[in-house]
Amino acid sequence: MASAPTANGGVALSEYDLILKLARHLDRHMIFPLLEFNAGQLVDNETEEVKDEAKLREITQAKYSLLKKTNMTDYVANLYCELEGLKEPPAEFADKKQKVFNQLQKYEQETSKIIELLERDDVVNNLRSDKVANLEFLKGKHNVTMEMVDALFELGNLQYSCGNYSDASEMLYRFRVLSTDNDKVSYATWGRLACEILTMTWESAMEELQKVREIIDSKLSQNALAQLQHRTALIHWALFPLFNFDKAREPILDLFFSAGYINTIQANCAWILRYLAVAVITNRGRARNPGVHQKQMKDIVRIVKQEAYEYQDPVTRFVHALCIDFDFEEAQRQLVLAEEVLRSDFFLLAHADDFVDSARHLIFESYCKIHARISLKDLSARLGLDTDAAEKWIVNLIRDTRLDAKIDYKEGTVVMNHPPSSVYQQVIEKTKGGFFRTQVLSAAVAR
């Protein structure tokens, strides 16, 4: 799929904007930061000049349409005034604000007793893992009713709708501790995950993500369609910690590459391959287990090849050109486009430089595997650098990775040392592989 050229010969970045695909699987509160990012892309950082007034107004309209069903009344009123050119919002916004305030007061009164109890050490110390026993204890000793517990859920939902994510998270947590309603507990767990993402409390977000995964795997195991839909949503929600919290990188990659989730990506949201490819490629230097990273790299190459008919963008085309076609010129062209796409992507902007550097490592490694002597001028073109910058980059790479190579400055080449593999070692490796396959077949026959 060729990229549409712009007036100045560049790539039409709007062609690769995934916000409409992502939005279908995100909560409306999570879509808002993506719209804010897109609006920011339309304003020049230095002069603060708006590049496209019509597009900016379109985004403002989208924000208003997105949030008008929430209880973020003040912000929605401001958006309405901006769109309509008013100084003061209509009275209906003040009326809605008062109704929301009254609802908050009502739920706060209904939950005040149970919240006070849950803050007392003598009460908390008597609670156990058995929710039924806890409710009996609270009912018998403190006159707590199920209506009070459900009011925690309603208050949490209302706080979330108002944009008070920290308070909402706390209410939903307290509700989940006591409630025996499995459907509402599942809903509260998704709600807490959303709250932790929106407050950027990444450690807690990862805990909630694991809880949601367990709910999907256990409670939806008999409903394949619901499981597919919930896994699709979780994949999209997981993009937030994946690209904002370093400790989330490996567990989320493990999640994405697990059988159920990689099948979901291929079947229901192939555009996630952009994010998966970037996460794997940029993880090359920090993966705790190089063997796992190599397997993930092989898997992403295989899946990009399989799904090329379904989804392509400069990132996946870079992987295809380099690792499948071994077309270094095309890989370099796609890398230039991929960098532009990453810099216009909400999740990937902060990882653009890291991706380009890691991609150059891949190009260098692939090129070196099939050449013993490489022209610095030729290699610099492959890497998209001028000759001096390429020389410094290669020197640093050789030093940092202890690569068995040297630069011949007189000839202007990089000389690779490819030691011949011992015949005995080749026989040993092939024997190992045959022995392993024999064991697998024997185990299968024994069953």
Coordinates of C-alpha atoms in Angstrom, one line a residue:
M1 CA 0.0 0.0 0.0
A2 CA 1.7 3.2 -1.1
S3 CA 1.6 6.2 1.1
A4 CA -0.2 9.3 -0.2
P5 CA 2.2 12.2 -0.9
T6 CA 1.6 15.6 0.5
A7 CA 2.1 18.9 -1.3
N8 CA 5.7 19.1 0.0
G9 CA 6.5 15.5 -1.0
G10 CA 6.2 14.1 2.5
V11 CA 4.0 11.4 3.9
A12 CA 0.3 12.1 4.6
L13 CA 0.4 11.4 8.3
S14 CA -3.4 11.5 8.6
E15 CA -3.4 8.2 6.5
Y16 CA -1.7 6.5 9.5
D17 CA -3.7 8.1 12.3
L18 CA -5.2 5.2 14.3
I19 CA -7.4 7.3 16.7
L20 CA -10.7 6.1 15.1
K21 CA -9.7 2.5 15.4
L22 CA -8.4 2.9 18.9
A23 CA -11.4 4.9 20.1
R24 CA -13.8 2.0 19.4
H25 CA -12.1 0.0 22.2
L26 CA -11.3 2.8 24.8
D27 CA -13.4 4.4 27.5
R28 CA -14.5 7.9 26.5
H29 CA -12.3 9.4 29.3
M30 CA -9.2 7.6 27.7
I31 CA -10.0 9.0 24.3
F32 CA -9.8 12.5 25.6
P33 CA -6.0 12.6 26.0
L34 CA -5.6 11.3 22.4
L35 CA -7.8 14.2 21.1
E36 CA -5.7 16.7 23.3
F37 CA -2.6 15.3 21.7
N38 CA -3.9 15.7 18.2
A39 CA -5.0 19.2 19.0
G40 CA -1.4 20.0 20.2
Q41 CA 0.0 18.7 17.0
L42 CA -1.9 21.5 15.2
V43 CA -0.2 24.2 17.2
D44 CA 3.4 25.4 16.5
N45 CA 5.5 24.9 19.6
E46 CA 7.6 28.0 19.1
T47 CA 5.1 30.6 17.7
E48 CA 1.9 29.0 19.1
E49 CA 0.4 29.6 15.7
V50 CA -2.5 27.3 14.7
K51 CA -1.6 25.3 11.5
D52 CA -5.2 24.3 10.7
E53 CA -8.1 26.2 12.2
A54 CA -10.7 24.0 10.7
K55 CA -9.1 20.8 11.9
L56 CA -8.7 22.3 15.4
R57 CA -12.3 23.2 15.5
E58 CA -13.2 19.7 14.4
I59 CA -11.2 18.3 17.3
T60 CA -12.9 20.7 19.7
Q61 CA -16.3 19.5 18.4
A62 CA -15.2 15.9 18.9
K63 CA -14.2 16.6 22.5
Y64 CA -17.5 18.2 23.2
S65 CA -19.4 15.3 21.7
L66 CA -17.3 12.9 23.6
L67 CA -17.7 14.5 27.1
K68 CA -21.2 16.0 27.0
K69 CA -22.6 12.7 28.3
T70 CA -20.3 12.8 31.3
N71 CA -20.7 14.9 34.4
M72 CA -17.6 17.1 33.7
T73 CA -20.1 20.0 33.6
D74 CA -17.7 23.0 33.8
Y75 CA -15.3 21.7 31.2
V76 CA -18.1 20.7 28.8
A77 CA -19.7 24.2 29.3
N78 CA -16.3 25.8 28.4
L79 CA -16.1 23.7 25.2
Y80 CA -19.7 24.7 24.3
C81 CA -18.9 28.4 24.7
E82 CA -15.7 28.0 22.6
L83 CA -17.7 26.4 19.8
E84 CA -20.6 28.8 19.9
G85 CA -18.5 32.0 20.6
L86 CA -20.3 32.7 23.9
K87 CA -18.9 34.3 27.0
E88 CA -21.3 32.6 29.4
P89 CA -22.8 29.1 29.0
P90 CA -26.6 28.6 28.9
A91 CA -28.5 28.0 32.1
E92 CA -28.9 24.3 31.3
F93 CA -25.2 23.7 32.2
A94 CA -25.7 25.3 35.7
D95 CA -28.8 23.2 36.2
K96 CA -26.9 20.0 35.3
K97 CA -24.1 21.0 37.6
Q98 CA -26.5 21.4 40.5
K99 CA -28.1 18.0 39.8
V100 CA -24.7 16.4 39.8
F101 CA -23.8 18.1 43.1
N102 CA -27.0 16.9 44.7
Q103 CA -26.4 13.4 43.5
L104 CA -22.9 13.5 45.0
Q105 CA -24.3 14.7 48.3
K106 CA -26.9 12.0 48.3
Y107 CA -24.4 9.2 47.8
E108 CA -21.9 10.6 50.2
Q109 CA -24.5 10.6 52.9
E110 CA -25.5 7.1 52.1
T111 CA -21.9 5.9 52.2
S112 CA -20.6 8.0 55.1
K113 CA -21.2 5.3 57.7
I114 CA -19.6 2.4 55.8
I115 CA -16.6 4.6 54.8
E116 CA -16.1 5.6 58.4
L117 CA -16.2 1.9 59.4
L118 CA -13.7 0.9 56.7
E119 CA -11.3 3.5 58.1
R120 CA -11.4 2.1 61.6
D121 CA -8.6 -0.4 62.5
D122 CA -10.8 -2.4 64.8
V123 CA -13.2 -3.0 62.0
V124 CA -10.7 -3.7 59.2
N125 CA -8.7 -6.1 61.4
N126 CA -11.9 -8.3 61.8
L127 CA -12.4 -8.6 58.0
R128 CA -11.4 -11.8 56.2
S129 CA -11.1 -13.0 52.7
D130 CA -14.7 -14.4 52.9
K131 CA -16.9 -11.6 51.6
V132 CA -20.1 -13.3 52.9
A133 CA -18.7 -13.6 56.4
N134 CA -17.5 -9.9 56.2
L135 CA -21.0 -8.7 55.3
E136 CA -22.5 -10.8 58.1
F137 CA -20.0 -9.3 60.6
L138 CA -20.7 -5.7 59.4
K139 CA -24.5 -6.3 59.3
G140 CA -24.6 -7.9 62.8
K141 CA -22.1 -5.6 64.6
H142 CA -22.6 -2.3 62.7
N143 CA -26.0 -2.5 60.9
V144 CA -24.4 -2.2 57.4
T145 CA -26.8 -3.1 54.6
M146 CA -26.3 -4.2 51.0
E147 CA -27.8 -0.8 49.9
M148 CA -24.8 0.9 51.6
V149 CA -22.4 -1.3 49.8
D150 CA -24.1 -0.7 46.4
A151 CA -24.0 3.1 47.2
L152 CA -20.2 2.8 47.2
F153 CA -20.4 1.5 43.6
E154 CA -22.8 4.3 42.5
L155 CA -20.6 6.9 44.2
G156 CA -17.5 5.5 42.4
N157 CA -19.3 5.7 39.0
L158 CA -20.5 9.2 39.6
Q159 CA -17.0 10.4 40.8
Y160 CA -15.5 8.8 37.6
S161 CA -18.1 10.5 35.4
C162 CA -17.1 13.8 37.0
G163 CA -13.4 13.2 36.3
N164 CA -12.5 12.7 40.0
Y165 CA -10.5 9.5 39.2
S166 CA -8.6 9.1 42.5
D167 CA -11.8 9.3 44.5
A168 CA -13.6 7.0 42.1
S169 CA -10.8 4.4 42.4
E170 CA -11.0 4.5 46.2
M171 CA -14.8 4.0 46.2
L172 CA -14.6 1.1 43.7
Y173 CA -11.9 -0.5 45.7
R174 CA -14.0 -0.4 48.9
F175 CA -17.0 -1.7 47.0
R176 CA -15.0 -4.6 45.6
V177 CA -13.8 -5.6 49.1
L178 CA -17.3 -6.2 50.3
S179 CA -19.6 -6.9 47.3
T180 CA -20.6 -10.5 46.3
D181 CA -22.2 -9.3 43.0
N182 CA -19.7 -10.8 40.5
D183 CA -20.9 -8.7 37.6
K184 CA -20.6 -5.4 39.5
V185 CA -17.2 -6.6 40.9
S186 CA -16.0 -7.2 37.3
Y187 CA -17.2 -3.7 36.3
A188 CA -15.6 -2.2 39.3
T189 CA -12.3 -3.8 38.4
W190 CA -12.4 -2.4 34.9
G191 CA -13.3 1.0 36.5
R192 CA -10.3 0.9 38.8
L193 CA -8.0 0.0 35.9
A194 CA -9.3 3.0 34.0
C195 CA -8.8 5.3 37.1
E196 CA -5.2 4.1 37.7
I197 CA -4.4 4.7 34.0
L198 CA -5.9 8.1 34.0
T199 CA -4.1 9.1 37.2
M200 CA -0.9 7.5 35.8
T201 CA -0.6 5.3 38.9
W202 CA 1.2 2.6 36.9
E203 CA 2.1 0.1 39.6
S204 CA -1.6 -0.1 40.6
A205 CA -2.7 -0.1 37.0
M206 CA -0.6 -3.2 36.4
E207 CA -2.2 -5.0 39.4
E208 CA -5.6 -4.1 38.1
L209 CA -4.7 -5.2 34.6
Q210 CA -3.7 -8.6 35.9
K211 CA -7.1 -8.9 37.8
V212 CA -9.0 -8.0 34.6
R213 CA -7.0 -10.6 32.7
E214 CA -8.0 -13.3 35.3
I215 CA -11.7 -12.3 35.1
I216 CA -11.6 -12.6 31.2
D217 CA -9.8 -16.0 31.3
S218 CA -12.0 -17.5 34.0
K219 CA -15.5 -16.0 33.9
L220 CA -15.8 -15.6 30.1
S221 CA -14.2 -19.0 29.2
Q222 CA -17.6 -20.3 28.0
N223 CA -18.4 -17.2 25.8
A224 CA -15.9 -17.0 23.0
L225 CA -17.3 -13.8 21.5
A226 CA -17.4 -11.9 24.8
Q227 CA -13.9 -13.1 25.6
L228 CA -12.6 -11.8 22.2
Q229 CA -14.3 -8.4 22.8
H230 CA -12.9 -8.1 26.3
R231 CA -9.4 -9.1 25.3
T232 CA -9.5 -6.6 22.5
A233 CA -10.4 -3.8 25.0
L234 CA -7.7 -4.9 27.4
I235 CA -5.1 -4.9 24.7
H236 CA -6.0 -1.3 23.9
W237 CA -6.1 -0.2 27.5
A238 CA -2.7 -1.8 28.1
L239 CA -1.1 0.5 25.6
F240 CA -1.1 3.3 28.2
P241 CA 1.2 1.5 30.7
L242 CA 3.1 -0.3 27.9
F243 CA 4.6 3.0 26.7
N244 CA 4.6 5.0 29.9
F245 CA 6.0 2.6 32.5
D246 CA 9.3 0.7 31.9
K247 CA 8.4 -2.1 34.3
A248 CA 5.3 -2.8 32.3
R249 CA 7.1 -3.5 29.1
E250 CA 8.0 -7.2 29.6
P251 CA 4.8 -8.4 31.4
I252 CA 2.6 -6.7 28.8
L253 CA 4.7 -8.1 25.9
D254 CA 4.3 -11.5 27.5
L255 CA 0.5 -10.9 27.7
F256 CA 0.3 -9.8 24.0
F257 CA 2.3 -12.8 22.8
S258 CA 0.3 -15.3 24.8
A259 CA -1.9 -17.5 22.6
G260 CA -5.2 -16.0 23.4
Y261 CA -4.1 -12.4 22.9
I262 CA -1.9 -12.7 19.8
N263 CA -4.8 -14.5 18.2
T264 CA -7.1 -11.6 19.2
I265 CA -4.7 -9.1 17.7
Q266 CA -4.6 -11.0 14.4
A267 CA -8.3 -11.6 14.3
N268 CA -9.8 -8.3 15.7
C269 CA -7.2 -5.5 15.8
A270 CA -4.3 -6.0 13.4
W271 CA -3.3 -2.3 13.8
I272 CA -1.9 -3.2 17.2
L273 CA 1.0 -4.7 15.3
R274 CA 2.4 -1.1 15.0
Y275 CA 2.7 -0.9 18.8
L276 CA 3.8 -4.5 19.2
A277 CA 6.6 -4.1 16.7
V278 CA 7.8 -0.8 18.2
A279 CA 7.7 -2.3 21.7
V280 CA 9.7 -5.4 20.7
I281 CA 12.3 -3.5 18.6
T282 CA 12.9 -0.9 21.3
N283 CA 13.2 -3.6 24.0
R284 CA 16.3 -5.2 22.4
G285 CA 18.7 -3.5 24.8
R286 CA 16.8 -3.8 28.0
A287 CA 15.1 -7.3 27.9
R288 CA 16.2 -9.3 30.9
N289 CA 16.1 -12.5 28.8
P290 CA 17.7 -12.1 25.3
G291 CA 16.3 -15.5 24.3
V292 CA 12.7 -14.4 24.9
H293 CA 13.4 -11.1 23.0
Q294 CA 14.8 -13.1 20.0
K295 CA 11.7 -15.3 20.0
Q296 CA 9.4 -12.2 20.2
M297 CA 11.3 -10.7 17.3
K298 CA 10.8 -13.9 15.2
D299 CA 7.1 -13.9 16.1
I300 CA 6.6 -10.3 15.1
V301 CA 8.3 -10.9 11.8
R302 CA 6.1 -14.0 11.2
I303 CA 2.9 -12.2 12.1
V304 CA 3.7 -9.1 10.1
K305 CA 4.2 -11.3 7.1
Q306 CA 0.9 -13.2 7.7
E307 CA -1.1 -10.0 8.3
A308 CA 0.4 -7.9 5.5
Y309 CA -2.8 -8.3 3.5
E310 CA -4.9 -7.0 6.5
Y311 CA -2.7 -4.1 7.8
Q312 CA 0.4 -2.2 6.8
D313 CA 2.0 1.0 7.9
P314 CA 5.7 2.3 7.7
V315 CA 6.6 0.4 10.9
T316 CA 5.3 -3.0 9.7
R317 CA 6.7 -2.3 6.2
F318 CA 10.1 -1.6 7.7
V319 CA 10.0 -5.0 9.5
H320 CA 8.9 -6.7 6.2
A321 CA 11.5 -5.0 4.1
L322 CA 14.4 -5.7 6.5
C323 CA 13.6 -9.1 7.9
I324 CA 11.6 -10.8 5.2
D325 CA 12.7 -9.2 1.8
F326 CA 16.2 -8.2 3.0
D327 CA 15.6 -5.0 0.9
F328 CA 17.9 -2.5 2.7
E329 CA 17.0 0.4 0.5
E330 CA 13.3 -0.1 1.1
A331 CA 13.9 -0.6 4.8
Q332 CA 15.7 2.7 5.0
R333 CA 12.9 4.5 3.1
Q334 CA 10.3 3.0 5.4
L335 CA 12.3 3.9 8.5
V336 CA 12.2 7.6 7.5
L337 CA 8.4 7.3 7.2
A338 CA 8.1 5.3 10.4
E339 CA 9.9 8.1 12.3
E340 CA 7.4 10.6 11.1
V341 CA 4.5 8.3 12.0
L342 CA 5.9 7.7 15.5
R343 CA 6.2 11.4 16.1
S344 CA 2.6 11.9 15.3
D345 CA 1.3 9.0 17.5
F346 CA 0.1 9.7 21.0
F347 CA 1.6 6.5 22.4
L348 CA 4.9 6.4 20.4
L349 CA 6.1 10.0 20.3
A350 CA 8.4 9.6 23.3
H351 CA 9.9 6.4 21.8
A352 CA 10.7 7.7 18.3
D353 CA 14.4 8.3 18.8
D354 CA 14.8 5.0 20.6
F355 CA 13.0 3.2 17.8
V356 CA 15.2 4.8 15.1
D357 CA 18.3 3.9 17.0
S358 CA 17.2 0.3 17.6
A359 CA 16.1 0.0 13.9
R360 CA 19.6 1.1 12.8
H361 CA 21.0 -1.7 15.0
L362 CA 18.8 -4.2 13.2
I363 CA 19.8 -2.9 9.8
F364 CA 23.5 -3.0 10.8
E365 CA 23.3 -6.5 12.2
S366 CA 21.4 -7.8 9.1
Y367 CA 23.8 -6.1 6.7
C368 CA 26.8 -7.4 8.6
K369 CA 25.6 -11.0 8.5
I370 CA 25.9 -11.1 4.7
H371 CA 29.0 -9.0 4.1
A372 CA 32.6 -9.4 5.2
R373 CA 33.7 -5.9 4.2
I374 CA 31.3 -2.9 4.1
S375 CA 31.8 0.5 2.6
L376 CA 31.3 3.2 5.2
K377 CA 29.7 5.4 2.6
D378 CA 27.2 2.6 1.6
L379 CA 26.5 1.7 5.2
S380 CA 25.8 5.4 6.2
A381 CA 23.2 5.5 3.4
R382 CA 21.6 2.3 4.7
L383 CA 21.5 3.9 8.2
G384 CA 20.2 7.2 7.0
L385 CA 23.2 9.1 8.5
D386 CA 26.0 11.2 6.9
T387 CA 29.4 9.5 6.7
D388 CA 30.9 11.2 9.8
A389 CA 27.8 10.5 12.0
A390 CA 27.7 6.9 10.7
E391 CA 31.4 6.4 11.6
K392 CA 30.8 7.7 15.2
W393 CA 27.7 5.5 15.5
I394 CA 29.5 2.4 14.4
V395 CA 32.5 3.1 16.6
N396 CA 30.2 3.4 19.6
L397 CA 28.3 0.3 18.6
I398 CA 31.5 -1.8 18.3
R399 CA 32.7 -0.5 21.7
D400 CA 29.4 -1.0 23.6
T401 CA 28.5 -4.4 22.2
R402 CA 32.1 -5.7 21.7
L403 CA 31.2 -6.6 18.1
D404 CA 33.9 -8.5 16.3
A405 CA 34.6 -5.8 13.7
K406 CA 37.0 -2.9 13.0
I407 CA 37.0 0.2 10.8
D408 CA 39.6 0.4 8.0
Y409 CA 39.9 4.2 7.8
K410 CA 42.4 4.0 4.9
E411 CA 39.9 2.0 2.7
G412 CA 36.8 3.6 4.3
T413 CA 35.3 0.3 5.2
V414 CA 34.0 -1.7 8.1
V415 CA 35.7 -5.1 8.2
M416 CA 33.6 -7.9 9.8
N417 CA 35.2 -11.0 11.3
H418 CA 33.0 -14.0 10.6
P419 CA 34.8 -16.9 12.3
P420 CA 34.0 -20.2 10.5
S421 CA 31.7 -22.5 12.5
S422 CA 33.4 -25.7 13.7
V423 CA 32.2 -28.8 11.8
Y424 CA 32.1 -30.6 15.2
Q425 CA 30.0 -27.8 16.7
Q426 CA 27.5 -28.0 13.8
V427 CA 27.1 -31.7 14.3
I428 CA 26.5 -31.2 18.0
E429 CA 23.9 -28.5 17.4
K430 CA 22.0 -30.7 14.8
T431 CA 22.2 -33.7 17.2
K432 CA 20.7 -31.6 20.0
G433 CA 17.8 -30.5 17.8
G434 CA 17.2 -34.1 16.7
F435 CA 17.3 -35.4 20.2
F436 CA 14.8 -32.8 21.4
R437 CA 12.4 -33.6 18.6
T438 CA 12.7 -37.3 19.4
Q439 CA 11.8 -36.6 23.0
V440 CA 8.7 -34.5 22.0
L441 CA 7.5 -37.3 19.6
S442 CA 8.1 -40.0 22.3
A443 CA 6.1 -38.0 24.8
A444 CA 3.3 -37.5 22.3
V445 CA 3.2 -41.2 21.4
A446 CA 3.2 -42.2 25.1
R447 CA 0.0 -40.2 25.7

